[in-house]
Amino acid sequence: MRLSIAFLVAGYVLSQFYRACLAVLTPVLKEELGASAEDLAVSLGLWYLAFAVMQIPVGEALDRIGPRRTVGILLALGGGGGAAAFALATGPWGIHFAMVLIGIGCAPVLMGSYYIFARSFAPALFGTLAAGVIGVGSLGNLAGAAPLAAALSAFGWRPTLWTLTAITLLVALAILTFTRDPERVAPQPGQKGSVIDIFRLPGFWLILPLIFANYTAAAAIRGLWAGPWLADVHGADAALIGSVTLAMGVAMVLGNFAYGPADKLLGNHKRVALLGNTLLAVALGWLALAPEAGLLQATLLLAAVGFFGASFPVLMAHGRAYLPPHLVGRGVTALNLVSISGAGLGLFLSRPVFAMASAGGDPVAAYRALFVFFLFPLLLGLAIYLFSRAQPD
């Protein structure tokens, strides 16, 4: 069990790295391949889209064949193959293709561990364990900041990607070797097993808008827009971008570890999610009001977005409480589908939003519009989430 979780967490470290690395890679990819920030917004959006599309088949595979083969095979073929394609890219379309493959490879990693938690541990522990995995896995987010900038400076970006290819393949092999699947649960007579039935659960829809919106801002800003914003508005170079995004990454790690104890302290998932996402909305609103404020304030607000934007495990625990045992795999992946779809759609739409807002030549106004764009869906999700049941289980 320990080895199963350890190597799945290692895979999630890679997943976090790949979704965060483009912010630091932006300057060198623009210089060598002509890939603009808008191009990389599409690349990262495609990563999330591929990740999201895979959630339904991944859920079916988890329930039918278990996490060992589901995660190990997809991570090797998609993650390892995508990293190799990235290393060979000669232009923006090569990066697009590579990120699609990597998104497919990373799609089952977190859900594999969540499936084991849901099937092998008491339901009351799910939120804490889920937050712990994301907290440890967020080391990949940190590695995609200042350490990546140092590797690019020392070795160049192509050798760095080839090294990541080898690491990804080794982790996939370890998962295939050491992970053990929980005993399969077959549906009882009369029980339905379709993912459609998950979305028919009473009250389930009320939590989905916030799950759709809560991760979008942190994913898009940390994964891409922090770099261009810091460069365009604050004059930051690659090293400074790496340092500031590292601070945001550390805050995301701390946020994931903080949400678990907060869940116990405040008594239920709903209170924690409401408080955390309200504070996230405050931080985004502050960024929208003053995107040109000093670098210290910018760093603190990015850290706040990272910290309070880490409520995904609590929302997953809230959603998990609705699920019958025979639909756990499809249920957790359906929730992840909603979350990742929000992040991917947000990244895709952020490109035209930024392009229209920057047409006047004012970068401050352009980034203000971008932060407002991330704020509105969050406020809508919070308003609907107010009507959800606190303890559906």
Short mmCIF file of C-alpha atoms in Angstrom, two decimals:
data_model
loop_
_atom_site.label_atom_id
_atom_site.label_comp_id
_atom_site.label_asym_id
_atom_site.label_seq_id
_atom_site.Cartn_x
_atom_site.Cartn_y
_atom_site.Cartn_z
CA MET A 1 0.00 0.00 0.00
CA ARG A 2 2.78 2.42 0.91
CA LEU A 3 4.68 1.72 -2.31
CA SER A 4 1.47 2.00 -4.30
CA ILE A 5 0.75 5.47 -2.93
CA ALA A 6 4.41 6.59 -3.02
CA PHE A 7 4.85 5.98 -6.75
CA LEU A 8 1.43 7.37 -7.61
CA VAL A 9 2.40 10.52 -5.72
CA ALA A 10 5.66 10.61 -7.70
CA GLY A 11 3.56 10.51 -10.86
CA TYR A 12 1.47 13.39 -9.53
CA VAL A 13 4.65 15.40 -8.90
CA LEU A 14 5.32 15.09 -12.63
CA SER A 15 1.73 16.06 -13.45
CA GLN A 16 2.07 19.24 -11.40
CA PHE A 17 5.42 20.03 -13.01
CA TYR A 18 4.15 19.71 -16.57
CA ARG A 19 1.16 21.98 -15.98
CA ALA A 20 3.36 24.64 -14.33
CA CYS A 21 6.53 24.66 -16.44
CA LEU A 22 5.39 26.87 -19.33
CA ALA A 23 5.48 30.06 -17.23
CA VAL A 24 9.27 29.68 -16.87
CA LEU A 25 9.79 28.26 -20.37
CA THR A 26 7.97 31.20 -22.01
CA PRO A 27 11.02 33.43 -22.67
CA VAL A 28 13.22 30.70 -24.17
CA LEU A 29 10.42 29.18 -26.26
CA LYS A 30 9.53 32.60 -27.62
CA GLU A 31 13.16 33.28 -28.54
CA GLU A 32 13.97 29.89 -30.08
CA LEU A 33 10.63 28.66 -31.46
CA GLY A 34 8.65 31.88 -31.86
CA ALA A 35 5.99 30.68 -29.40
CA SER A 36 4.21 33.66 -27.83
CA ALA A 37 2.41 33.70 -24.48
CA GLU A 38 -0.87 33.41 -26.38
CA ASP A 39 0.44 30.30 -28.19
CA LEU A 40 1.44 28.74 -24.90
CA ALA A 41 -1.98 29.56 -23.44
CA VAL A 42 -3.37 27.31 -26.19
CA SER A 43 -0.75 24.63 -25.42
CA LEU A 44 -1.62 24.58 -21.74
CA GLY A 45 -5.33 24.72 -22.55
CA LEU A 46 -4.86 21.65 -24.75
CA TRP A 47 -3.10 19.90 -21.85
CA TYR A 48 -6.14 20.49 -19.67
CA LEU A 49 -8.56 19.58 -22.46
CA ALA A 50 -6.80 16.27 -23.12
CA PHE A 51 -6.65 15.65 -19.36
CA ALA A 52 -10.36 16.37 -19.04
CA VAL A 53 -11.47 14.26 -22.02
CA MET A 54 -9.60 11.28 -20.59
CA GLN A 55 -11.40 11.38 -17.23
CA ILE A 56 -14.43 9.35 -18.33
CA PRO A 57 -12.43 6.46 -19.85
CA VAL A 58 -10.01 6.65 -16.92
CA GLY A 59 -12.92 6.29 -14.49
CA GLU A 60 -14.20 3.25 -16.37
CA ALA A 61 -10.70 1.75 -16.37
CA LEU A 62 -10.19 2.34 -12.64
CA ASP A 63 -13.44 0.53 -11.81
CA ARG A 64 -12.78 -2.30 -14.29
CA ILE A 65 -8.99 -2.97 -14.30
CA GLY A 66 -7.69 -0.93 -11.35
CA PRO A 67 -5.12 1.86 -10.97
CA ARG A 68 -1.92 -0.12 -11.62
CA ARG A 69 -2.33 -0.67 -15.35
CA THR A 70 -4.48 2.41 -15.92
CA VAL A 71 -1.90 4.81 -14.50
CA GLY A 72 1.29 2.98 -15.47
CA ILE A 73 0.49 2.47 -19.15
CA LEU A 74 -0.95 5.92 -19.81
CA LEU A 75 1.87 7.70 -17.97
CA ALA A 76 4.50 5.80 -19.94
CA LEU A 77 2.92 6.28 -23.38
CA GLY A 78 1.43 9.73 -22.92
CA GLY A 79 3.70 11.34 -20.35
CA GLY A 80 6.99 9.87 -21.55
CA GLY A 81 6.06 10.15 -25.22
CA GLY A 82 4.82 13.71 -24.79
CA ALA A 83 7.99 14.84 -23.01
CA ALA A 84 10.04 13.39 -25.87
CA ALA A 85 7.83 15.17 -28.42
CA PHE A 86 8.33 18.43 -26.50
CA ALA A 87 12.11 17.98 -26.64
CA LEU A 88 11.85 17.56 -30.43
CA ALA A 89 9.44 20.48 -31.03
CA THR A 90 10.38 23.01 -33.71
CA GLY A 91 7.48 25.41 -33.33
CA PRO A 92 4.22 26.16 -31.48
CA TRP A 93 2.37 23.23 -33.10
CA GLY A 94 5.00 20.83 -31.82
CA ILE A 95 4.43 22.14 -28.31
CA HIS A 96 0.66 21.83 -28.76
CA PHE A 97 1.02 18.18 -29.78
CA ALA A 98 3.41 17.41 -26.93
CA MET A 99 1.15 18.95 -24.30
CA VAL A 100 -1.84 16.94 -25.56
CA LEU A 101 0.14 13.72 -25.11
CA ILE A 102 1.38 14.77 -21.67
CA GLY A 103 -2.17 15.66 -20.63
CA ILE A 104 -3.34 12.16 -21.62
CA GLY A 105 -0.46 10.61 -19.68
CA CYS A 106 -1.09 12.65 -16.53
CA ALA A 107 -4.88 12.19 -16.58
CA PRO A 108 -5.12 9.06 -14.37
CA VAL A 109 -2.35 9.76 -11.83
CA LEU A 110 -4.18 11.68 -9.10
CA MET A 111 -7.40 9.73 -9.58
CA GLY A 112 -5.51 6.45 -9.15
CA SER A 113 -4.49 7.45 -5.64
CA TYR A 114 -7.96 8.85 -4.89
CA TYR A 115 -9.48 5.55 -5.99
CA ILE A 116 -7.26 3.67 -3.52
CA PHE A 117 -8.18 6.11 -0.72
CA ALA A 118 -11.90 5.82 -1.44
CA ARG A 119 -11.77 2.03 -1.56
CA SER A 120 -9.24 1.28 1.21
CA PHE A 121 -9.74 3.95 3.92
CA ALA A 122 -12.60 5.30 6.02
CA PRO A 123 -14.63 8.04 4.27
CA ALA A 124 -13.78 10.53 7.02
CA LEU A 125 -10.11 10.31 6.05
CA PHE A 126 -10.64 10.98 2.36
CA GLY A 127 -10.29 14.78 2.50
CA THR A 128 -7.13 14.70 4.60
CA LEU A 129 -5.48 12.03 2.43
CA ALA A 130 -6.53 13.77 -0.77
CA ALA A 131 -5.05 17.06 0.44
CA GLY A 132 -1.87 15.32 1.52
CA VAL A 133 -1.30 13.83 -1.92
CA ILE A 134 -1.78 17.18 -3.62
CA GLY A 135 0.43 18.87 -1.02
CA VAL A 136 3.32 16.47 -1.61
CA GLY A 137 2.64 16.33 -5.33
CA SER A 138 2.86 20.10 -5.50
CA LEU A 139 6.60 19.74 -5.14
CA GLY A 140 6.36 19.39 -8.91
CA ASN A 141 4.87 22.88 -9.00
CA LEU A 142 7.92 24.12 -7.09
CA ALA A 143 10.30 22.25 -9.40
CA GLY A 144 8.65 24.02 -12.33
CA ALA A 145 9.73 27.42 -10.95
CA ALA A 146 13.24 28.41 -9.81
CA PRO A 147 14.76 24.89 -10.14
CA LEU A 148 13.56 24.69 -13.74
CA ALA A 149 14.96 28.16 -14.45
CA ALA A 150 18.34 26.99 -13.07
CA ALA A 151 18.26 23.82 -15.20
CA LEU A 152 17.45 25.83 -18.33
CA SER A 153 20.37 28.12 -17.63
CA ALA A 154 22.80 25.26 -16.94
CA PHE A 155 21.78 22.68 -19.55
CA GLY A 156 19.35 24.23 -22.03
CA TRP A 157 15.69 23.43 -22.48
CA ARG A 158 15.98 20.41 -24.83
CA PRO A 159 18.36 18.39 -22.59
CA THR A 160 16.12 19.26 -19.64
CA LEU A 161 13.09 17.82 -21.48
CA TRP A 162 14.99 14.64 -22.41
CA THR A 163 15.87 14.17 -18.73
CA LEU A 164 12.20 14.58 -17.84
CA THR A 165 11.33 11.95 -20.45
CA ALA A 166 13.58 9.43 -18.71
CA ILE A 167 12.23 10.30 -15.25
CA THR A 168 8.62 9.94 -16.44
CA LEU A 169 9.28 6.50 -17.93
CA LEU A 170 11.01 5.32 -14.75
CA VAL A 171 8.08 6.43 -12.57
CA ALA A 172 5.61 4.69 -14.92
CA LEU A 173 7.64 1.48 -14.72
CA ALA A 174 7.69 1.69 -10.90
CA ILE A 175 3.89 2.09 -10.84
CA LEU A 176 3.44 -0.95 -13.07
CA THR A 177 5.81 -2.95 -10.85
CA PHE A 178 4.81 -1.98 -7.31
CA THR A 179 1.23 -0.68 -7.29
CA ARG A 180 -1.43 -3.08 -5.97
CA ASP A 181 -5.08 -2.72 -6.96
CA PRO A 182 -7.87 -2.76 -4.35
CA GLU A 183 -10.38 -5.57 -4.67
CA ARG A 184 -12.91 -4.77 -7.36
CA VAL A 185 -16.48 -3.95 -6.26
CA ALA A 186 -19.17 -5.28 -8.58
CA PRO A 187 -22.57 -3.54 -8.64
CA GLN A 188 -25.33 -5.38 -6.82
CA PRO A 189 -28.48 -6.48 -8.68
CA GLY A 190 -30.50 -3.40 -9.53
CA GLN A 191 -27.59 -1.01 -9.13
CA LYS A 192 -26.71 1.10 -12.16
CA GLY A 193 -23.12 1.70 -13.19
CA SER A 194 -23.26 4.54 -15.72
CA VAL A 195 -21.49 7.86 -15.24
CA ILE A 196 -24.81 9.48 -16.19
CA ASP A 197 -26.27 8.18 -12.93
CA ILE A 198 -23.63 10.13 -11.00
CA PHE A 199 -24.94 13.41 -12.35
CA ARG A 200 -28.47 12.38 -11.36
CA LEU A 201 -27.61 12.17 -7.66
CA PRO A 202 -29.82 14.59 -5.65
CA GLY A 203 -28.05 17.88 -4.94
CA PHE A 204 -24.89 16.85 -6.77
CA TRP A 205 -25.18 19.63 -9.37
CA LEU A 206 -25.00 22.37 -6.74
CA ILE A 207 -21.33 21.70 -6.00
CA LEU A 208 -20.23 21.44 -9.64
CA PRO A 209 -20.04 25.17 -10.56
CA LEU A 210 -17.55 25.86 -7.77
CA ILE A 211 -15.53 22.75 -8.64
CA PHE A 212 -15.53 24.04 -12.22
CA ALA A 213 -14.26 27.50 -11.22
CA ASN A 214 -12.12 27.11 -8.11
CA TYR A 215 -8.89 25.87 -9.72
CA THR A 216 -9.02 27.95 -12.91
CA ALA A 217 -7.30 31.09 -11.65
CA ALA A 218 -4.48 29.34 -9.80
CA ALA A 219 -3.85 26.95 -12.71
CA ALA A 220 -3.83 29.62 -15.40
CA ILE A 221 -1.86 32.24 -13.49
CA ARG A 222 0.73 29.84 -12.07
CA GLY A 223 0.90 27.75 -15.23
CA LEU A 224 1.23 30.62 -17.71
CA TRP A 225 0.11 34.19 -17.09
CA ALA A 226 2.30 34.94 -14.07
CA GLY A 227 5.39 34.97 -16.30
CA PRO A 228 4.14 37.41 -18.97
CA TRP A 229 2.47 39.63 -16.33
CA LEU A 230 5.64 39.90 -14.26
CA ALA A 231 7.70 40.60 -17.40
CA ASP A 232 5.33 43.08 -19.07
CA VAL A 233 4.17 45.04 -16.02
CA HIS A 234 7.01 44.57 -13.52
CA GLY A 235 10.00 44.16 -15.85
CA ALA A 236 10.98 40.77 -14.40
CA ASP A 237 13.53 38.51 -16.09
CA ALA A 238 13.42 34.68 -16.15
CA ALA A 239 15.24 34.32 -12.82
CA LEU A 240 12.90 36.74 -11.03
CA ILE A 241 9.86 35.09 -12.61
CA GLY A 242 11.15 31.78 -11.31
CA SER A 243 11.55 33.18 -7.79
CA VAL A 244 8.08 34.78 -7.67
CA THR A 245 6.34 31.73 -9.12
CA LEU A 246 8.26 29.60 -6.62
CA ALA A 247 6.67 31.66 -3.84
CA MET A 248 3.26 31.01 -5.38
CA GLY A 249 4.08 27.31 -5.68
CA VAL A 250 5.11 27.12 -2.01
CA ALA A 251 1.83 28.79 -1.07
CA MET A 252 -0.08 26.20 -3.09
CA VAL A 253 1.72 23.41 -1.23
CA LEU A 254 0.97 25.00 2.15
CA GLY A 255 -2.64 25.58 1.14
CA ASN A 256 -3.15 21.92 0.31
CA PHE A 257 -1.79 20.89 3.70
CA ALA A 258 -3.85 23.56 5.49
CA TYR A 259 -7.21 22.59 3.99
CA GLY A 260 -7.15 19.12 5.59
CA PRO A 261 -6.89 20.33 9.24
CA ALA A 262 -9.29 23.19 8.45
CA ASP A 263 -11.83 20.61 7.35
CA LYS A 264 -11.74 19.03 10.80
CA LEU A 265 -11.58 22.38 12.63
CA LEU A 266 -14.63 23.93 10.94
CA GLY A 267 -16.67 20.76 11.04
CA ASN A 268 -17.62 20.11 7.41
CA HIS A 269 -16.42 20.43 3.85
CA LYS A 270 -18.83 23.19 2.89
CA ARG A 271 -17.68 25.72 5.48
CA VAL A 272 -14.03 25.24 4.54
CA ALA A 273 -14.70 25.54 0.81
CA LEU A 274 -16.82 28.65 1.25
CA LEU A 275 -14.25 30.41 3.42
CA GLY A 276 -11.27 29.49 1.26
CA ASN A 277 -12.87 30.42 -2.05
CA THR A 278 -14.22 33.69 -0.65
CA LEU A 279 -10.66 34.66 0.30
CA LEU A 280 -9.50 33.55 -3.15
CA ALA A 281 -12.07 35.91 -4.68
CA VAL A 282 -10.74 38.75 -2.50
CA ALA A 283 -7.18 38.13 -3.72
CA LEU A 284 -8.27 38.04 -7.38
CA GLY A 285 -10.30 41.21 -6.92
CA TRP A 286 -7.28 42.94 -5.40
CA LEU A 287 -5.12 41.87 -8.35
CA ALA A 288 -7.74 43.23 -10.75
CA LEU A 289 -7.85 46.56 -8.95
CA ALA A 290 -4.07 47.06 -8.87
CA PRO A 291 -2.18 44.82 -11.33
CA GLU A 292 0.59 47.42 -11.57
CA ALA A 293 1.26 47.67 -7.81
CA GLY A 294 4.75 46.92 -6.48
CA LEU A 295 6.51 43.59 -6.87
CA LEU A 296 6.13 42.73 -3.17
CA GLN A 297 2.36 43.16 -3.32
CA ALA A 298 2.26 41.20 -6.57
CA THR A 299 4.16 38.32 -4.96
CA LEU A 300 1.92 38.30 -1.87
CA LEU A 301 -1.26 38.31 -3.94
CA LEU A 302 0.00 35.51 -6.17
CA ALA A 303 0.80 33.55 -3.02
CA ALA A 304 -2.74 34.23 -1.73
CA VAL A 305 -4.24 32.97 -5.00
CA GLY A 306 -2.09 29.84 -4.72
CA PHE A 307 -2.89 29.23 -1.04
CA PHE A 308 -6.65 29.81 -1.11
CA GLY A 309 -7.01 28.29 -4.57
CA ALA A 310 -5.98 24.89 -3.17
CA SER A 311 -9.49 23.88 -2.06
CA PHE A 312 -9.83 21.12 -4.67
CA PRO A 313 -9.31 18.24 -2.16
CA VAL A 314 -12.05 19.57 0.13
CA LEU A 315 -14.46 19.94 -2.78
CA MET A 316 -13.54 16.43 -3.94
CA ALA A 317 -14.25 15.12 -0.44
CA HIS A 318 -17.62 16.90 -0.50
CA GLY A 319 -18.40 15.29 -3.85
CA ARG A 320 -17.08 11.89 -2.72
CA ALA A 321 -19.69 11.84 0.02
CA TYR A 322 -22.42 11.56 -2.64
CA LEU A 323 -20.97 8.46 -4.34
CA PRO A 324 -22.07 4.82 -3.88
CA PRO A 325 -19.16 2.31 -3.60
CA HIS A 326 -19.53 0.76 -7.06
CA LEU A 327 -19.27 4.20 -8.74
CA VAL A 328 -16.28 5.58 -6.86
CA GLY A 329 -13.86 5.40 -9.80
CA ARG A 330 -16.24 6.99 -12.27
CA GLY A 331 -17.44 9.47 -9.63
CA VAL A 332 -14.07 10.93 -8.63
CA THR A 333 -12.97 11.14 -12.25
CA ALA A 334 -16.25 12.88 -13.17
CA LEU A 335 -15.53 15.48 -10.50
CA ASN A 336 -12.00 15.84 -11.78
CA LEU A 337 -13.38 16.21 -15.30
CA VAL A 338 -15.46 19.19 -14.18
CA SER A 339 -12.49 20.81 -12.42
CA ILE A 340 -10.00 20.30 -15.23
CA SER A 341 -12.55 21.36 -17.86
CA GLY A 342 -12.91 24.66 -16.02
CA ALA A 343 -9.15 25.17 -15.99
CA GLY A 344 -8.77 24.23 -19.66
CA LEU A 345 -11.68 26.38 -20.83
CA GLY A 346 -10.39 29.27 -18.75
CA LEU A 347 -6.98 29.03 -20.41
CA PHE A 348 -8.48 28.87 -23.90
CA LEU A 349 -10.75 31.86 -23.32
CA SER A 350 -8.01 33.84 -21.56
CA ARG A 351 -6.19 34.21 -24.89
CA PRO A 352 -8.93 36.21 -26.72
CA VAL A 353 -9.74 38.11 -23.52
CA PHE A 354 -6.12 39.20 -23.21
CA ALA A 355 -5.81 39.91 -26.94
CA MET A 356 -8.87 42.18 -26.98
CA ALA A 357 -7.88 43.95 -23.76
CA SER A 358 -4.32 44.55 -24.97
CA ALA A 359 -5.40 45.96 -28.35
CA GLY A 360 -5.16 49.47 -26.91
CA GLY A 361 -1.49 48.99 -26.03
CA ASP A 362 -1.97 49.27 -22.26
CA PRO A 363 -0.58 46.15 -20.51
CA VAL A 364 -2.02 47.17 -17.14
CA ALA A 365 -5.55 47.30 -18.58
CA ALA A 366 -4.99 43.97 -20.35
CA TYR A 367 -3.97 42.14 -17.18
CA ARG A 368 -6.74 43.83 -15.19
CA ALA A 369 -9.26 42.38 -17.65
CA LEU A 370 -7.59 38.99 -17.34
CA PHE A 371 -7.90 38.91 -13.54
CA VAL A 372 -11.55 40.03 -13.73
CA PHE A 373 -12.15 37.21 -16.23
CA PHE A 374 -10.91 34.66 -13.67
CA LEU A 375 -12.90 36.26 -10.83
CA PHE A 376 -16.45 36.19 -12.25
CA PRO A 377 -16.90 32.39 -12.64
CA LEU A 378 -15.60 31.94 -9.09
CA LEU A 379 -18.20 34.35 -7.70
CA LEU A 380 -20.96 32.57 -9.61
CA GLY A 381 -19.79 29.17 -8.36
CA LEU A 382 -19.74 30.44 -4.77
CA ALA A 383 -23.30 31.81 -5.08
CA ILE A 384 -24.65 28.42 -6.26
CA TYR A 385 -22.57 26.42 -3.77
CA LEU A 386 -24.31 28.24 -0.90
CA PHE A 387 -27.39 26.08 -1.55
CA SER A 388 -25.56 22.71 -1.45
CA ARG A 389 -26.00 20.21 1.39
CA ALA A 390 -23.14 20.29 3.87
CA GLN A 391 -23.23 16.55 4.74
CA PRO A 392 -24.72 14.54 1.84
CA ASP A 393 -23.32 11.29 3.24
#
